[in-house]
Amino acid sequence: MSTLPNTTSNWLSDCPVGANIALVGLGANLPAGQSGPAETLRQAVAEMRPLSLLNPLVSPFLVTEPEDCPPGSPVFMNAVALLCCSIDIKPSGLLASLLEIESRLGRKRTGLRNEPRVLDLDLLAFADECCHSEFLTLPHPRAHQRRFVLEPLSVIWPDYQFPGQTQSVKTLLGSL
């Protein structure tokens, strides 16, 4: 039996046949100017709107502990957004657009892995695509292991299975 929330079910039904569903992870743990992490996530969702045929479906914003981050990193604000992408949008193009949004909203990359950041937008999955290149791996290689992805995603789509996975988000979250 499906545990799909009504809102998600309606949103998925409204996404046109042939469109691709993209899952985007959002995270922030540093202020951007006068904006705190929650406001930065709201701005990022607004910036993603033109990338989707429907308004993005966004999980609640959750405060999460840093994972695999440098010592002393502040807590994160995390969410997951679903985008209904036109057939014309390819994963590499969507990733490029997400990186542009990060930059516009103040993300500066220093090369330090998992450092505190103003904004992080991760392309977690794109339809049922599986790929691995220098710039993009789909589905995201660690999404199915990360509480800060699974917890917000489980609120809006608990039955979702990442491509290549046999367990639902809800089951994966329960096993952490």
PDB file of C-alpha atoms in Angstrom:
ATOM      1  CA  MET A   1       0.000   0.000   0.000  1.00  0.00           C
ATOM      2  CA  SER A   2       1.315   3.436  -0.926  1.00  0.00           C
ATOM      3  CA  THR A   3       2.074   5.944   1.804  1.00  0.00           C
ATOM      4  CA  LEU A   4       2.390   8.763  -0.726  1.00  0.00           C
ATOM      5  CA  PRO A   5       1.162  12.060   0.719  1.00  0.00           C
ATOM      6  CA  ASN A   6      -1.863  13.477  -1.111  1.00  0.00           C
ATOM      7  CA  THR A   7      -0.011  16.657  -2.094  1.00  0.00           C
ATOM      8  CA  THR A   8       2.806  14.654  -3.693  1.00  0.00           C
ATOM      9  CA  SER A   9       0.375  12.355  -5.471  1.00  0.00           C
ATOM     10  CA  ASN A  10      -1.450  15.353  -6.939  1.00  0.00           C
ATOM     11  CA  TRP A  11       1.817  17.055  -7.911  1.00  0.00           C
ATOM     12  CA  LEU A  12       3.104  13.920  -9.664  1.00  0.00           C
ATOM     13  CA  SER A  13      -0.233  13.561 -11.484  1.00  0.00           C
ATOM     14  CA  ASP A  14       0.007  17.166 -12.680  1.00  0.00           C
ATOM     15  CA  CYS A  15       3.515  16.701 -14.088  1.00  0.00           C
ATOM     16  CA  PRO A  16       2.989  16.137 -17.841  1.00  0.00           C
ATOM     17  CA  VAL A  17       3.637  12.755 -19.416  1.00  0.00           C
ATOM     18  CA  GLY A  18       7.178  12.706 -20.779  1.00  0.00           C
ATOM     19  CA  ALA A  19       8.486  15.236 -18.277  1.00  0.00           C
ATOM     20  CA  ASN A  20      11.325  14.171 -15.996  1.00  0.00           C
ATOM     21  CA  ILE A  21      11.180  14.350 -12.218  1.00  0.00           C
ATOM     22  CA  ALA A  22      14.378  15.693 -10.691  1.00  0.00           C
ATOM     23  CA  LEU A  23      15.206  15.527  -6.991  1.00  0.00           C
ATOM     24  CA  VAL A  24      17.345  18.372  -5.682  1.00  0.00           C
ATOM     25  CA  GLY A  25      18.887  18.461  -2.229  1.00  0.00           C
ATOM     26  CA  LEU A  26      19.170  21.894  -0.637  1.00  0.00           C
ATOM     27  CA  GLY A  27      21.469  22.739   2.246  1.00  0.00           C
ATOM     28  CA  ALA A  28      22.878  25.823   3.942  1.00  0.00           C
ATOM     29  CA  ASN A  29      24.696  26.486   7.194  1.00  0.00           C
ATOM     30  CA  LEU A  30      26.140  29.971   6.762  1.00  0.00           C
ATOM     31  CA  PRO A  31      24.365  33.305   6.414  1.00  0.00           C
ATOM     32  CA  ALA A  32      24.310  35.021   3.020  1.00  0.00           C
ATOM     33  CA  GLY A  33      24.642  38.711   3.758  1.00  0.00           C
ATOM     34  CA  GLN A  34      21.603  39.608   5.860  1.00  0.00           C
ATOM     35  CA  SER A  35      19.839  36.311   5.063  1.00  0.00           C
ATOM     36  CA  GLY A  36      20.006  33.263   7.275  1.00  0.00           C
ATOM     37  CA  PRO A  37      20.064  29.703   5.907  1.00  0.00           C
ATOM     38  CA  ALA A  38      16.250  29.335   5.822  1.00  0.00           C
ATOM     39  CA  GLU A  39      15.844  32.505   3.762  1.00  0.00           C
ATOM     40  CA  THR A  40      18.636  31.368   1.433  1.00  0.00           C
ATOM     41  CA  LEU A  41      16.803  28.065   0.864  1.00  0.00           C
ATOM     42  CA  ARG A  42      13.577  29.974   0.112  1.00  0.00           C
ATOM     43  CA  GLN A  43      15.461  32.131  -2.404  1.00  0.00           C
ATOM     44  CA  ALA A  44      16.983  29.025  -4.003  1.00  0.00           C
ATOM     45  CA  VAL A  45      13.538  27.449  -4.410  1.00  0.00           C
ATOM     46  CA  ALA A  46      12.306  30.650  -6.076  1.00  0.00           C
ATOM     47  CA  GLU A  47      15.349  30.616  -8.393  1.00  0.00           C
ATOM     48  CA  MET A  48      14.613  26.977  -9.336  1.00  0.00           C
ATOM     49  CA  ARG A  49      11.018  27.789 -10.337  1.00  0.00           C
ATOM     50  CA  PRO A  50      11.869  28.508 -14.029  1.00  0.00           C
ATOM     51  CA  LEU A  51      13.533  25.073 -14.256  1.00  0.00           C
ATOM     52  CA  SER A  52      10.260  23.263 -13.525  1.00  0.00           C
ATOM     53  CA  LEU A  53       6.979  22.995 -15.429  1.00  0.00           C
ATOM     54  CA  LEU A  54       5.199  23.099 -12.054  1.00  0.00           C
ATOM     55  CA  ASN A  55       6.004  24.959  -8.869  1.00  0.00           C
ATOM     56  CA  PRO A  56       8.702  22.897  -7.150  1.00  0.00           C
ATOM     57  CA  LEU A  57       7.349  20.588  -4.461  1.00  0.00           C
ATOM     58  CA  VAL A  58       9.501  21.256  -1.407  1.00  0.00           C
ATOM     59  CA  SER A  59       9.862  19.338   1.835  1.00  0.00           C
ATOM     60  CA  PRO A  60       9.803  21.131   5.156  1.00  0.00           C
ATOM     61  CA  PHE A  61      13.131  22.729   6.060  1.00  0.00           C
ATOM     62  CA  LEU A  62      14.861  20.596   8.692  1.00  0.00           C
ATOM     63  CA  VAL A  63      17.766  21.444  10.972  1.00  0.00           C
ATOM     64  CA  THR A  64      20.367  18.677  10.744  1.00  0.00           C
ATOM     65  CA  GLU A  65      23.752  17.966  12.254  1.00  0.00           C
ATOM     66  CA  PRO A  66      26.756  18.299   9.924  1.00  0.00           C
ATOM     67  CA  GLU A  67      27.906  14.976   8.431  1.00  0.00           C
ATOM     68  CA  ASP A  68      31.494  14.441   7.277  1.00  0.00           C
ATOM     69  CA  CYS A  69      32.221  18.158   7.767  1.00  0.00           C
ATOM     70  CA  PRO A  70      35.228  19.905   9.320  1.00  0.00           C
ATOM     71  CA  PRO A  71      35.128  20.090  13.153  1.00  0.00           C
ATOM     72  CA  GLY A  72      33.091  22.998  14.492  1.00  0.00           C
ATOM     73  CA  SER A  73      30.861  23.266  11.425  1.00  0.00           C
ATOM     74  CA  PRO A  74      27.494  24.879  12.206  1.00  0.00           C
ATOM     75  CA  VAL A  75      24.236  22.931  11.905  1.00  0.00           C
ATOM     76  CA  PHE A  76      22.581  22.795   8.500  1.00  0.00           C
ATOM     77  CA  MET A  77      19.146  23.710   7.229  1.00  0.00           C
ATOM     78  CA  ASN A  78      18.195  21.020   4.680  1.00  0.00           C
ATOM     79  CA  ALA A  79      15.320  20.265   2.329  1.00  0.00           C
ATOM     80  CA  VAL A  80      14.556  18.328  -0.835  1.00  0.00           C
ATOM     81  CA  ALA A  81      12.716  19.770  -3.836  1.00  0.00           C
ATOM     82  CA  LEU A  82      11.028  17.918  -6.674  1.00  0.00           C
ATOM     83  CA  LEU A  83      11.190  19.566 -10.093  1.00  0.00           C
ATOM     84  CA  CYS A  84       9.028  18.605 -13.068  1.00  0.00           C
ATOM     85  CA  CYS A  85      11.522  19.166 -15.886  1.00  0.00           C
ATOM     86  CA  SER A  86      10.736  19.588 -19.548  1.00  0.00           C
ATOM     87  CA  ILE A  87      11.922  16.823 -21.844  1.00  0.00           C
ATOM     88  CA  ASP A  88      14.333  19.445 -23.249  1.00  0.00           C
ATOM     89  CA  ILE A  89      16.234  19.707 -19.958  1.00  0.00           C
ATOM     90  CA  LYS A  90      19.087  17.240 -19.605  1.00  0.00           C
ATOM     91  CA  PRO A  91      20.747  16.346 -16.288  1.00  0.00           C
ATOM     92  CA  SER A  92      23.987  18.146 -17.184  1.00  0.00           C
ATOM     93  CA  GLY A  93      22.064  21.302 -18.082  1.00  0.00           C
ATOM     94  CA  LEU A  94      20.069  21.152 -14.863  1.00  0.00           C
ATOM     95  CA  LEU A  95      23.265  20.713 -12.850  1.00  0.00           C
ATOM     96  CA  ALA A  96      24.781  23.754 -14.587  1.00  0.00           C
ATOM     97  CA  SER A  97      21.677  25.784 -13.704  1.00  0.00           C
ATOM     98  CA  LEU A  98      21.873  24.667 -10.059  1.00  0.00           C
ATOM     99  CA  LEU A  99      25.538  25.685  -9.873  1.00  0.00           C
ATOM    100  CA  GLU A 100      24.624  29.109 -11.316  1.00  0.00           C
ATOM    101  CA  ILE A 101      21.942  29.528  -8.629  1.00  0.00           C
ATOM    102  CA  GLU A 102      24.486  28.653  -5.923  1.00  0.00           C
ATOM    103  CA  SER A 103      26.852  31.283  -7.296  1.00  0.00           C
ATOM    104  CA  ARG A 104      24.171  33.991  -7.613  1.00  0.00           C
ATOM    105  CA  LEU A 105      23.128  33.418  -4.006  1.00  0.00           C
ATOM    106  CA  GLY A 106      26.677  33.764  -2.708  1.00  0.00           C
ATOM    107  CA  ARG A 107      28.310  30.325  -2.754  1.00  0.00           C
ATOM    108  CA  LYS A 108      32.064  30.551  -3.063  1.00  0.00           C
ATOM    109  CA  ARG A 109      33.946  27.282  -3.562  1.00  0.00           C
ATOM    110  CA  THR A 110      37.358  27.044  -1.905  1.00  0.00           C
ATOM    111  CA  GLY A 111      38.029  23.411  -2.722  1.00  0.00           C
ATOM    112  CA  LEU A 112      37.673  22.237   0.893  1.00  0.00           C
ATOM    113  CA  ARG A 113      35.334  19.271   0.864  1.00  0.00           C
ATOM    114  CA  ASN A 114      32.113  19.523   2.914  1.00  0.00           C
ATOM    115  CA  GLU A 115      33.029  22.958   4.224  1.00  0.00           C
ATOM    116  CA  PRO A 116      30.397  25.270   5.736  1.00  0.00           C
ATOM    117  CA  ARG A 117      28.511  26.992   2.933  1.00  0.00           C
ATOM    118  CA  VAL A 118      25.950  29.628   2.101  1.00  0.00           C
ATOM    119  CA  LEU A 119      24.134  27.203  -0.213  1.00  0.00           C
ATOM    120  CA  ASP A 120      24.544  23.706  -1.581  1.00  0.00           C
ATOM    121  CA  LEU A 121      22.276  22.365  -4.317  1.00  0.00           C
ATOM    122  CA  ASP A 122      22.788  18.697  -5.161  1.00  0.00           C
ATOM    123  CA  LEU A 123      21.144  16.941  -8.084  1.00  0.00           C
ATOM    124  CA  LEU A 124      20.150  13.750  -6.257  1.00  0.00           C
ATOM    125  CA  ALA A 125      18.284  11.995  -9.060  1.00  0.00           C
ATOM    126  CA  PHE A 126      16.898  12.730 -12.505  1.00  0.00           C
ATOM    127  CA  ALA A 127      14.103  10.427 -13.686  1.00  0.00           C
ATOM    128  CA  ASP A 128      15.515   6.897 -13.695  1.00  0.00           C
ATOM    129  CA  GLU A 129      18.897   7.977 -15.091  1.00  0.00           C
ATOM    130  CA  CYS A 130      22.066   6.273 -13.946  1.00  0.00           C
ATOM    131  CA  CYS A 131      25.312   7.844 -15.095  1.00  0.00           C
ATOM    132  CA  HIS A 132      28.833   8.465 -13.910  1.00  0.00           C
ATOM    133  CA  SER A 133      31.104  11.133 -15.326  1.00  0.00           C
ATOM    134  CA  GLU A 134      33.761  13.486 -14.044  1.00  0.00           C
ATOM    135  CA  PHE A 135      31.104  16.125 -13.330  1.00  0.00           C
ATOM    136  CA  LEU A 136      27.920  14.207 -12.531  1.00  0.00           C
ATOM    137  CA  THR A 137      26.931  10.912 -10.947  1.00  0.00           C
ATOM    138  CA  LEU A 138      23.264   9.908 -10.904  1.00  0.00           C
ATOM    139  CA  PRO A 139      21.756   9.036  -8.648  1.00  0.00           C
ATOM    140  CA  HIS A 140      23.901  10.940  -6.167  1.00  0.00           C
ATOM    141  CA  PRO A 141      26.276   8.264  -4.850  1.00  0.00           C
ATOM    142  CA  ARG A 142      25.602   8.895  -1.145  1.00  0.00           C
ATOM    143  CA  ALA A 143      22.021  10.197  -1.151  1.00  0.00           C
ATOM    144  CA  HIS A 144      20.639   6.858   0.032  1.00  0.00           C
ATOM    145  CA  GLN A 145      22.953   6.942   3.080  1.00  0.00           C
ATOM    146  CA  ARG A 146      22.403  10.503   4.273  1.00  0.00           C
ATOM    147  CA  ARG A 147      19.852  11.388   6.916  1.00  0.00           C
ATOM    148  CA  PHE A 148      19.825  15.019   5.745  1.00  0.00           C
ATOM    149  CA  VAL A 149      18.537  13.800   2.354  1.00  0.00           C
ATOM    150  CA  LEU A 150      16.331  10.914   3.443  1.00  0.00           C
ATOM    151  CA  GLU A 151      14.552  12.681   6.300  1.00  0.00           C
ATOM    152  CA  PRO A 152      13.134  15.620   4.305  1.00  0.00           C
ATOM    153  CA  LEU A 153      12.476  13.415   1.264  1.00  0.00           C
ATOM    154  CA  SER A 154      10.568  10.913   3.413  1.00  0.00           C
ATOM    155  CA  VAL A 155       8.094  13.650   4.345  1.00  0.00           C
ATOM    156  CA  ILE A 156       7.071  14.288   0.736  1.00  0.00           C
ATOM    157  CA  TRP A 157       7.843  10.974  -0.996  1.00  0.00           C
ATOM    158  CA  PRO A 158       8.438   8.108   1.461  1.00  0.00           C
ATOM    159  CA  ASP A 159       7.878   5.414  -1.198  1.00  0.00           C
ATOM    160  CA  TYR A 160      10.478   6.821  -3.597  1.00  0.00           C
ATOM    161  CA  GLN A 161      13.295   4.460  -4.600  1.00  0.00           C
ATOM    162  CA  PHE A 162      16.509   5.887  -5.975  1.00  0.00           C
ATOM    163  CA  PRO A 163      17.488   4.297  -9.296  1.00  0.00           C
ATOM    164  CA  GLY A 164      19.457   1.146  -8.546  1.00  0.00           C
ATOM    165  CA  GLN A 165      18.045   0.855  -5.019  1.00  0.00           C
ATOM    166  CA  THR A 166      15.517  -1.775  -3.940  1.00  0.00           C
ATOM    167  CA  GLN A 167      14.416  -0.046  -0.738  1.00  0.00           C
ATOM    168  CA  SER A 168      12.184   2.970  -0.296  1.00  0.00           C
ATOM    169  CA  VAL A 169      13.367   6.217   1.251  1.00  0.00           C
ATOM    170  CA  LYS A 170      11.297   5.408   4.346  1.00  0.00           C
ATOM    171  CA  THR A 171      13.005   2.014   4.720  1.00  0.00           C
ATOM    172  CA  LEU A 172      16.470   3.460   4.096  1.00  0.00           C
ATOM    173  CA  LEU A 173      15.854   6.154   6.721  1.00  0.00           C
ATOM    174  CA  GLY A 174      14.697   3.541   9.232  1.00  0.00           C
ATOM    175  CA  SER A 175      17.933   1.615   8.768  1.00  0.00           C
ATOM    176  CA  LEU A 176      20.228   4.561   9.626  1.00  0.00           C
TER     177      LEU A 176
END
